[in-house]
């Protein structure tokens, strides 16, 4: 161990103005950058969703052309997943992991800056496709060839923005892994780490194992289009379905990348407001690890209709169904944590409870789709759209909102407005169900996804869904308002903030110093 | 205020009862094959299992939210693990899942067994239509979205889709199959992936270029069954429906005879020499079924995606180049090779039409014999 | 795990390099996009981007090297670097896994299917009649026309030998460094770098030959997998060789100590990774 002199750099404040944000190496600054970026992307992706929903309000084409509609579907998904949700989780990781494990910062602070500062460039490249000849990519976020190869000038932009986004996530994940493995305070053993840290630790592995595979897949698309390779062309001995296998080898772990940190957040919040330790800590950790492991061997459940051999279909069906077991363990643990607690229902708790219920609903429809013979009926219908929005919106997005309400007082030193927060929860919950629940019905009744126009028997539920979408969208304006208001001022928060909160982050002041834990705490 | 509420309620009532009240479908199609019934039963089974588990889990949550709250003075217990409980709720779901997986596996194996079929039909997906071929009978035709649906769907068409019969679910040439026979469908595609889906048969399979997939159906009742393309295939993915008419065997045989007879007629027509007027008339027909989806009704195309025909250097230039584009397509783009899709007369007619209609006026004519010479 | 309380972890001040890196990377990419979309001046944009990136690399690494030489980093920071580098290499492994996956998929599944294996008798009979599944192949459409198969036991075997030897020389250099034997360190490194560039040179000759005998990127799935796998590998060898060159220059300038030489080790790890990938390539692309 070295004993180098404490250098003079140690006692600096941030630079001033814009340069502070461009050059920062501070995990809190970078966390904030990620979160703001994510919020902006959420609004952009949300507006695209509203265009989709507006067009689907009634049959016939009203506002957009089919080609543009498909672009909206594609861009909405890409922006929400890569621009809104993943950066939100990385932002939370940046803010909280060092504070939760008693680390002075992230392990590789300069690289941390780069992970963030690639995103705005990648996002701009992606959004810019809307303005080039031939329009934005319109092949769905899954980018299946041969269709995606018909994209116009936007094609290379799509490919390279995916590369950049992947590069950013990989660097971010490496940083998180290094931080967790190297910078835990003395006494903070692995099995003492808060669950948010644990779930992110595992998520980071999923990311570094799968993002490069996505990069490989889109690189093959690029060479197939411009350099005459034939990975996905039967005439040359390739196979369009090969892309789907490679894509979903990334894509399925990706959906757990979008949910594991959410599990972590909820596992922090529920014990706090139940005033009772988390039930089954170690089984939570093992369940997370099992989900991560299983996520690598279930990918082809997205491809049951491509004509795989029966044996493969059976294998992927059973492996997929198995995921319900560790996920169930988590749900049961949360319920048991609440059981015989002393509960209060502040906004973060409301969002966490909403998460558990509505995620479970989405999980159930996932289980239904896992059964191959019935997935033949569900596949590529709105039933699927309902499934994944339940796990993604009142699932993952709700968990982000819960986290923001939970930690905002710590970040800013100000309490948010509790009654506005509760109001935000209730209107969000009501509208999100109006938005997505009817989609189960139209899906079962036979409405395919990714269509700009539909036959008249689906009208009523689509109208309801669109009303829900606009209601849910408007409710999010309230969220933005609450955040800005809290950042600007408000009732001062205590260091502890929540009566039942436990963990190192609550021992710091609210807001915490620019540099915290420069001397690591001893954890008993 | 009261009045406002009245109006609002009235409007909502009207919206919900208008047109499609009877079609408030909220559940999966039961269908008309044994397999589709089996699939439906599986769906109901897993749905009930999920509801039951949901009731238990949500029940426990709601119970504790009501009774174990601080405002009721409930003191928090301190337990935080129970190996027994944890083992139980790991093992029990495993059993439930196994119980679900067994019937699912059985159904799947049945669905994938397409041996001993009575009739085979090759289904080929195109952007954006289906081709149906009966190799043994020697029948082959294309199936396009019905034109009234297409017209009504256009922006500012002024036509209310509700007034169109089977809006977006009607085609010009439906597929016809006999009831009570095991019909094996082979799927492939000419361009991008498509998905052939008829909910009533519980048949959904992707049509993938360069490969052939299969699936089968044995339909119990005569009737008209409708479905849609189920794999994103570009701009008009929402506009390539599937209509299957299942007929009693004798009627089916009649239909086969008819098809063969009318095929002869068109062949004869293709061999004569056409005058300008009939070429233009036929050409417009072909254009509106085969080309309009991309090059658009007025020939203006979609900038950056599909080139305009009006004023196109190809369509107003050398005939040979024009015919080459149409017959052989442009590999690697959405422009298909139409030589295999259209007969000589239709190619001649549509070429003539593009040269002399849609705002172009080259003045020359293309005859079926010219096309024949190029084959 | 970590260290005793009270020890300082070095948290650097703000830095402009990452942002400049993003600008450079984006410029490079935008240039390439323009080139692909048919605009010739994309080339110049790319050059500008590459220059910015180079500037960034020199600046960023220069700063880190300086800090390292000033003993800013101790064992604690060192461990972060090690973790960072190992997981970065892991992500690179996964990148290659995608292409190996494509290779295996084609060889084990898609090509046999096109030849009528498994459930796909109809695929072969109705769409690709007469196509026989053998590896290597340019597919039933015979894309790219006639080609010749790359023999394993010519240049590739020599290249295997070269890379394996370079693995030995870099280890030798490492041992020398640990024993503070600077002369052997420099000789070992120089040999490794030379072998690395020799490998790249021979690979270029092989490519030239391949194109002469008709094997191109367009030669169906065989050409695609062959060039993409060996191409990305070649790119990584070049990168690794550049890294080692930097280490060589630093060694000559007297950088590194027998205890503290993470940068050297990182480059060496990277080199071994490139080596192992090559073995996979040699076996599955050339030999079997
Ligand atoms: C956060 C994201 C997320 C999450 C967590 C999940 C979770 C699951 N998903 Fe989902 N999924 C998506 C996002 C997600 N999914 C997306 C985006 C798509 C569409 C992609 C596209 O095509 O664009 C998709 C599509 C998709 C398909 C493909 C459908 C198709 O296209 O035909 C399937 C099929 O198996 C599936 C299954 C599952 C299963 C089994 C789970 C399981 O993990 C769920 C497990 C949870 C539970 C089961 C509930 C809680 C458990 C209990 C209370 C225990 C007891 C329960 C039982 C024993 C039943 N998902
Ligand atoms: C994290 C991921 C995520 C999130 C958060 C969402 C959020 C939403 N999604 Fe989306 N969605 C996907 C991931 C996500 N989605 C994916 C992966 C697909 C598949 C794509 C594919 O097929 O390739 C998809 C597809 C998809 C479809 C199907 C499209 C089709 O098949 O053609 C629809 C249709 O209803 C939809 C709707 C919505 C809506 C209404 C929201 C809402 O929750 C959004 C709410 C947010 C806002 C509305 C913004 C905030 C408000 C303002 C900026 C103020 C302005 C508001 C008003 C004026 C009212 N999404
Ligand atoms: Cu054809 Cu969708
Ligand atoms: Cu999945």
XYZ file of C-alpha atoms in Angstrom, chain A residues 62-522:
461
model
C -55.377 11.311 -39.629
C -52.059 12.904 -38.810
C -49.107 11.006 -40.189
C -48.143 8.755 -43.060
C -47.477 5.086 -42.420
C -43.766 5.441 -43.027
C -43.474 8.230 -40.486
C -45.617 6.299 -38.055
C -43.151 3.437 -38.214
C -40.334 5.904 -37.623
C -42.118 7.141 -34.534
C -42.510 3.623 -33.159
C -38.843 2.929 -33.772
C -37.511 6.198 -32.420
C -39.857 6.184 -29.432
C -38.518 2.839 -28.312
C -34.861 3.583 -28.977
C -35.042 6.914 -27.203
C -36.961 5.568 -24.224
C -34.690 2.590 -23.710
C -31.263 3.977 -24.551
C -31.920 7.641 -23.915
C -34.304 7.736 -20.973
C -34.305 4.582 -18.895
C -30.711 3.397 -19.036
C -29.211 6.834 -18.392
C -31.648 7.332 -15.532
C -30.381 4.196 -13.850
C -26.764 5.082 -14.543
C -27.423 8.524 -13.091
C -28.844 6.995 -9.936
C -25.878 4.645 -9.751
C -23.493 7.543 -10.037
C -25.151 9.475 -7.298
C -25.872 6.681 -4.897
C -23.346 3.861 -5.203
C -20.372 5.836 -3.842
C -22.530 7.243 -1.055
C -23.953 3.828 -0.220
C -20.636 2.004 -0.012
C -18.673 4.845 1.553
C -16.494 5.573 -1.466
C -14.849 8.933 -2.191
C -16.113 8.908 -5.788
C -16.365 6.519 -8.725
C -13.228 4.484 -9.305
C -12.405 6.015 -12.680
C -13.672 9.588 -12.540
C -12.340 10.825 -15.867
C -13.792 7.904 -17.737
C -17.013 8.569 -15.874
C -17.138 11.967 -17.504
C -16.622 10.397 -20.892
C -19.380 7.836 -20.365
C -21.782 10.670 -19.933
C -20.447 13.052 -22.512
C -20.825 10.553 -25.310
C -24.551 10.381 -24.724
C -25.612 13.832 -25.917
C -23.666 13.265 -29.126
C -25.173 9.839 -29.670
C -28.637 11.152 -28.864
C -28.262 14.034 -31.284
C -27.111 11.689 -34.012
C -30.174 9.528 -33.419
C -32.659 12.377 -33.312
C -31.055 13.967 -36.362
C -32.194 11.009 -38.450
C -35.629 12.616 -38.418
C -34.333 15.281 -40.747
C -32.428 13.324 -43.378
C -33.526 12.073 -46.751
C -35.688 8.996 -46.470
C -36.690 9.784 -42.910
C -35.781 8.229 -39.581
C -35.299 4.474 -39.198
C -38.657 2.746 -39.448
C -37.809 -0.888 -38.885
C -38.780 -1.148 -35.238
C -36.248 -0.854 -32.446
C -35.340 -4.473 -33.120
C -33.793 -3.469 -36.487
C -34.515 -6.764 -38.238
C -32.947 -7.265 -41.625
C -33.778 -7.303 -44.487
C -36.238 -4.494 -43.665
C -33.734 -2.318 -41.848
C -31.477 -2.449 -44.889
C -34.119 -0.451 -46.765
C -33.498 2.528 -44.480
C -32.308 5.610 -46.343
C -29.572 8.025 -45.358
C -30.465 7.471 -41.712
C -29.051 3.961 -41.768
C -25.408 4.617 -40.889
C -26.524 7.228 -38.362
C -28.635 4.627 -36.613
C -25.818 2.108 -36.558
C -23.225 4.516 -35.215
C -25.466 6.035 -32.620
C -26.081 2.514 -31.319
C -22.315 2.027 -31.257
C -21.823 5.213 -29.284
C -24.609 4.417 -26.853
C -23.111 0.991 -26.321
C -19.632 2.415 -25.812
C -21.012 4.736 -23.167
C -22.832 1.961 -21.316
C -19.805 -0.300 -21.372
C -17.574 2.382 -19.888
C -20.233 3.226 -17.331
C -20.532 -0.401 -16.308
C -16.814 -0.952 -16.027
C -16.694 2.028 -13.743
C -19.480 0.700 -11.569
C -17.852 -2.700 -11.290
C -14.480 -1.205 -10.417
C -16.073 1.085 -7.858
C -17.956 -1.695 -6.145
C -15.040 -4.096 -6.137
C -12.392 -1.623 -5.077
C -13.894 1.280 -3.202
C -16.133 -0.231 -0.569
C -15.483 1.161 2.879
C -13.714 -1.115 5.369
C -16.259 -3.546 6.760
C -18.642 -3.152 3.863
C -18.520 -6.780 2.792
C -20.344 -7.952 -0.293
C -23.177 -9.396 1.727
C -23.644 -6.110 3.543
C -24.018 -4.011 0.433
C -27.375 -2.344 -0.042
C -29.496 -4.115 -2.631
C -29.394 -1.211 -5.018
C -25.643 -1.682 -5.171
C -26.009 -5.412 -5.604
C -28.545 -5.194 -8.407
C -26.405 -2.632 -10.216
C -23.327 -4.793 -9.757
C -25.081 -7.617 -11.554
C -26.636 -5.297 -14.119
C -23.190 -3.975 -14.974
C -22.070 -7.493 -15.813
C -25.091 -7.968 -18.019
C -24.161 -4.764 -19.793
C -20.544 -5.542 -20.483
C -21.501 -9.009 -21.638
C -24.253 -7.965 -24.026
C -23.628 -4.454 -25.352
C -20.583 -5.606 -27.346
C -22.747 -8.308 -28.893
C -25.218 -5.670 -30.017
C -22.318 -3.700 -31.424
C -21.263 -6.767 -33.362
C -24.778 -7.328 -34.658
C -25.231 -3.798 -35.962
C -21.745 -3.884 -37.451
C -22.826 -6.882 -39.492
C -25.854 -4.908 -40.642
C -23.569 -2.128 -41.741
C -21.303 -4.407 -43.737
C -24.263 -6.248 -45.219
C -25.576 -2.983 -46.551
C -22.398 -1.275 -47.681
C -19.660 -3.856 -47.996
C -21.386 -6.765 -49.728
C -21.200 -9.241 -46.847
C -24.049 -11.716 -46.564
C -24.492 -12.523 -42.905
C -28.229 -12.080 -43.208
C -28.756 -13.083 -46.811
C -29.710 -16.647 -47.650
C -28.316 -16.370 -51.163
C -24.856 -16.087 -49.640
C -25.405 -18.797 -47.039
C -26.474 -16.466 -44.239
C -29.866 -16.133 -42.610
C -32.026 -13.129 -41.677
C -32.959 -15.023 -38.523
C -29.310 -15.101 -37.508
C -29.587 -11.414 -36.772
C -32.548 -12.044 -34.537
C -30.578 -14.576 -32.524
C -27.659 -12.224 -32.051
C -29.925 -9.270 -31.366
C -31.981 -11.074 -28.737
C -28.904 -12.534 -27.123
C -28.367 -8.898 -26.288
C -32.039 -7.920 -26.205
C -33.333 -10.222 -23.552
C -30.613 -9.497 -20.973
C -31.252 -5.885 -21.914
C -34.794 -6.019 -20.552
C -33.376 -7.226 -17.247
C -30.836 -4.437 -17.422
C -33.920 -2.246 -17.418
C -35.492 -3.937 -14.420
C -32.782 -5.151 -12.031
C -31.819 -1.660 -10.832
C -35.542 -1.062 -10.379
C -35.680 -4.118 -8.116
C -32.804 -2.616 -6.208
C -34.530 0.719 -5.751
C -37.718 -0.877 -4.524
C -35.737 -3.045 -2.137
C -34.300 0.129 -0.605
C -37.598 1.954 -0.320
C -39.988 -0.672 1.004
C -38.009 -1.465 4.188
C -37.655 2.252 4.915
C -41.365 2.906 4.938
C -42.320 -0.429 6.439
C -39.812 0.335 9.208
C -38.697 -3.231 9.050
C -35.530 -4.787 7.604
C -35.742 -6.228 4.112
C -37.065 -9.753 4.218
C -34.709 -12.380 2.787
C -31.702 -10.229 1.945
C -29.543 -13.100 0.804
C -32.293 -14.745 -1.210
C -32.765 -11.392 -2.937
C -29.127 -11.437 -3.953
C -29.277 -15.010 -5.177
C -32.543 -14.375 -6.996
C -30.996 -11.412 -8.801
C -28.033 -13.519 -9.810
C -30.290 -16.330 -11.023
C -32.372 -13.942 -13.093
C -29.196 -12.618 -14.647
C -27.968 -16.088 -15.411
C -31.269 -17.263 -16.853
C -31.538 -14.143 -18.970
C -28.735 -15.489 -21.159
C -30.528 -18.671 -22.110
C -34.032 -17.516 -22.922
C -33.526 -15.081 -25.783
C -35.364 -17.029 -28.446
C -38.735 -16.559 -26.722
C -38.947 -13.434 -28.869
C -38.644 -15.602 -31.940
C -41.066 -18.460 -31.455
C -42.660 -17.796 -34.847
C -39.472 -17.775 -36.928
C -39.614 -21.519 -37.429
C -37.081 -22.974 -35.024
C -36.771 -26.715 -34.482
C -39.306 -27.964 -31.917
C -36.613 -28.974 -29.465
C -35.296 -25.430 -29.392
C -38.773 -24.022 -28.898
C -39.355 -26.349 -25.969
C -36.041 -25.459 -24.395
C -36.605 -21.733 -24.651
C -40.160 -22.058 -23.408
C -39.126 -23.888 -20.258
C -36.108 -21.741 -19.526
C -38.260 -18.639 -19.856
C -40.945 -19.951 -17.571
C -38.279 -20.659 -14.964
C -37.547 -16.943 -14.630
C -40.864 -16.586 -12.863
C -39.334 -18.457 -9.899
C -36.551 -16.051 -8.833
C -38.749 -13.092 -9.760
C -41.489 -14.548 -7.609
C -39.017 -14.859 -4.730
C -38.440 -11.135 -5.015
C -42.120 -10.279 -5.064
C -42.811 -12.521 -2.085
C -39.909 -10.961 -0.206
C -41.257 -7.479 -0.758
C -44.686 -8.519 0.419
C -43.160 -10.151 3.489
C -41.198 -6.998 4.201
C -44.435 -5.053 4.241
C -46.157 -7.744 6.262
C -46.468 -6.697 9.905
C -44.442 -3.584 9.314
C -45.355 -0.144 10.503
C -46.123 1.407 7.204
C -46.488 4.964 6.063
C -47.256 5.958 2.509
C -45.101 8.824 1.404
C -44.722 9.316 -2.340
C -41.683 7.035 -2.805
C -43.505 4.240 -1.003
C -46.591 4.741 -3.132
C -44.539 4.457 -6.295
C -42.742 1.410 -4.919
C -45.993 -0.336 -4.083
C -47.410 0.638 -7.457
C -44.287 -0.849 -8.967
C -44.670 -4.186 -7.235
C -48.286 -4.567 -8.261
C -48.090 -3.421 -11.826
C -44.753 -5.048 -12.530
C -46.299 -8.295 -11.365
C -49.185 -7.828 -13.790
C -46.652 -7.337 -16.564
C -44.742 -10.373 -15.338
C -47.866 -12.495 -15.531
C -48.490 -11.597 -19.150
C -44.809 -12.345 -19.752
C -45.322 -15.795 -18.337
C -48.322 -16.318 -20.613
C -46.228 -15.357 -23.621
C -43.476 -17.696 -22.539
C -45.733 -20.621 -23.408
C -44.877 -21.189 -27.060
C -48.197 -22.510 -28.403
C -50.117 -19.548 -27.056
C -47.402 -17.098 -27.975
C -48.197 -17.987 -31.581
C -51.425 -16.107 -30.956
C -49.962 -13.277 -28.858
C -46.837 -12.617 -30.828
C -46.626 -9.204 -32.457
C -49.982 -8.080 -31.152
C -50.865 -5.363 -28.685
C -50.859 -8.000 -25.973
C -47.083 -7.835 -26.200
C -47.194 -4.046 -26.190
C -49.287 -4.183 -23.028
C -46.882 -6.660 -21.427
C -43.746 -4.703 -21.921
C -45.231 -1.354 -21.081
C -46.477 -2.775 -17.796
C -42.991 -3.866 -16.881
C -41.385 -0.755 -18.343
C -43.648 2.146 -17.462
C -45.447 1.406 -14.190
C -42.481 -0.909 -13.696
C -39.122 0.605 -14.465
C -40.220 4.229 -14.949
C -42.178 4.164 -11.699
C -39.115 2.869 -9.904
C -37.117 5.804 -11.248
C -39.788 8.173 -10.007
C -39.807 6.444 -6.640
C -36.032 6.837 -6.494
C -36.192 10.504 -7.398
C -38.724 11.238 -4.662
C -36.792 9.093 -2.220
C -33.405 10.687 -2.771
C -34.280 14.162 -4.015
C -34.293 15.594 -0.469
C -30.851 14.105 0.039
C -29.553 15.507 -3.241
C -30.961 18.995 -2.912
C -31.400 19.420 0.814
C -35.002 20.397 0.179
C -38.188 18.462 0.807
C -40.442 18.052 -2.224
C -44.091 18.980 -1.880
C -45.641 15.845 -0.398
C -49.217 16.456 -1.431
C -48.228 17.291 -4.998
C -46.110 14.145 -5.046
C -49.009 12.015 -3.892
C -51.250 13.648 -6.439
C -48.668 12.898 -9.111
C -48.646 9.264 -8.057
C -52.384 8.869 -8.172
C -53.002 10.488 -11.530
C -50.048 8.648 -13.028
C -51.326 5.339 -11.755
C -54.869 5.887 -12.913
C -53.900 7.086 -16.345
C -51.200 4.522 -16.918
C -53.764 1.795 -16.424
C -56.251 3.499 -18.703
C -53.411 3.711 -21.173
C -52.096 0.184 -21.140
C -54.742 -2.119 -19.709
C -57.075 -1.930 -22.745
C -54.136 -2.880 -24.933
C -54.394 -6.394 -23.514
C -57.904 -6.591 -24.904
C -57.221 -5.303 -28.401
C -54.179 -7.515 -28.522
C -56.097 -10.640 -27.655
C -58.844 -9.629 -30.041
C -56.265 -9.620 -32.808
C -54.784 -6.171 -33.296
C -51.195 -6.437 -34.565
C -48.573 -4.054 -33.241
C -46.657 -1.546 -35.355
C -49.646 -0.587 -37.487
C -50.788 3.006 -38.113
C -54.359 2.080 -38.908
C -56.634 -0.689 -37.756
C -59.940 -2.248 -38.503
C -62.944 -0.666 -36.823
C -63.685 -3.273 -34.167
C -60.615 -2.136 -32.226
C -61.715 1.484 -32.088
C -63.159 1.793 -28.609
C -60.244 0.411 -26.670
C -57.821 2.407 -28.739
C -59.705 5.562 -27.927
C -59.558 4.785 -24.231
C -55.867 4.028 -24.495
C -55.167 7.317 -26.233
C -57.065 9.241 -23.591
C -54.939 7.495 -20.994
C -51.764 8.362 -22.892
C -52.495 12.063 -22.964
C -53.535 11.989 -19.321
C -50.379 10.164 -18.348
C -48.254 12.492 -20.443
C -49.767 15.600 -18.859
C -49.250 14.119 -15.401
C -45.543 13.988 -16.103
C -45.484 17.752 -16.526
C -46.367 17.835 -12.854
C -43.359 15.628 -12.138
C -41.089 18.057 -13.956
C -42.633 20.927 -12.016
C -42.153 19.209 -8.665
C -38.508 18.470 -9.412
C -37.701 21.995 -10.485
C -39.526 23.417 -7.504
C -37.607 21.192 -5.116
C -34.270 21.966 -6.705
C -34.994 25.658 -6.288
C -35.930 25.544 -2.661
C -38.406 24.354 -0.127
C -38.626 23.072 3.374
C -35.179 21.946 4.546
C -34.653 18.230 4.733
C -32.925 16.585 7.670
C -29.896 14.364 7.110
C -31.908 11.296 7.932
C -34.828 12.505 5.754
C -36.941 9.376 6.340
C -37.629 8.024 9.768
C -37.008 4.417 8.783
C -34.092 4.977 6.418
C -30.894 3.075 6.984
C -27.561 3.159 5.229
C -24.446 5.269 4.806
C -26.044 7.795 2.473
C -28.276 9.018 5.298
C -25.304 9.724 7.563
C -24.237 12.473 5.165
C -25.624 15.963 5.266
C -28.506 16.967 2.996
C -27.304 18.048 0.497
C -24.027 16.176 0.843
C -20.688 17.922 0.488
C -19.201 18.106 -2.996
C -16.687 15.468 -1.949
C -17.943 12.931 0.521
C -16.219 10.059 2.250
C -12.770 11.353 1.375
C -12.028 9.467 4.545
C -13.785 6.164 4.361
C -16.184 5.340 7.179
C -15.854 2.138 9.120
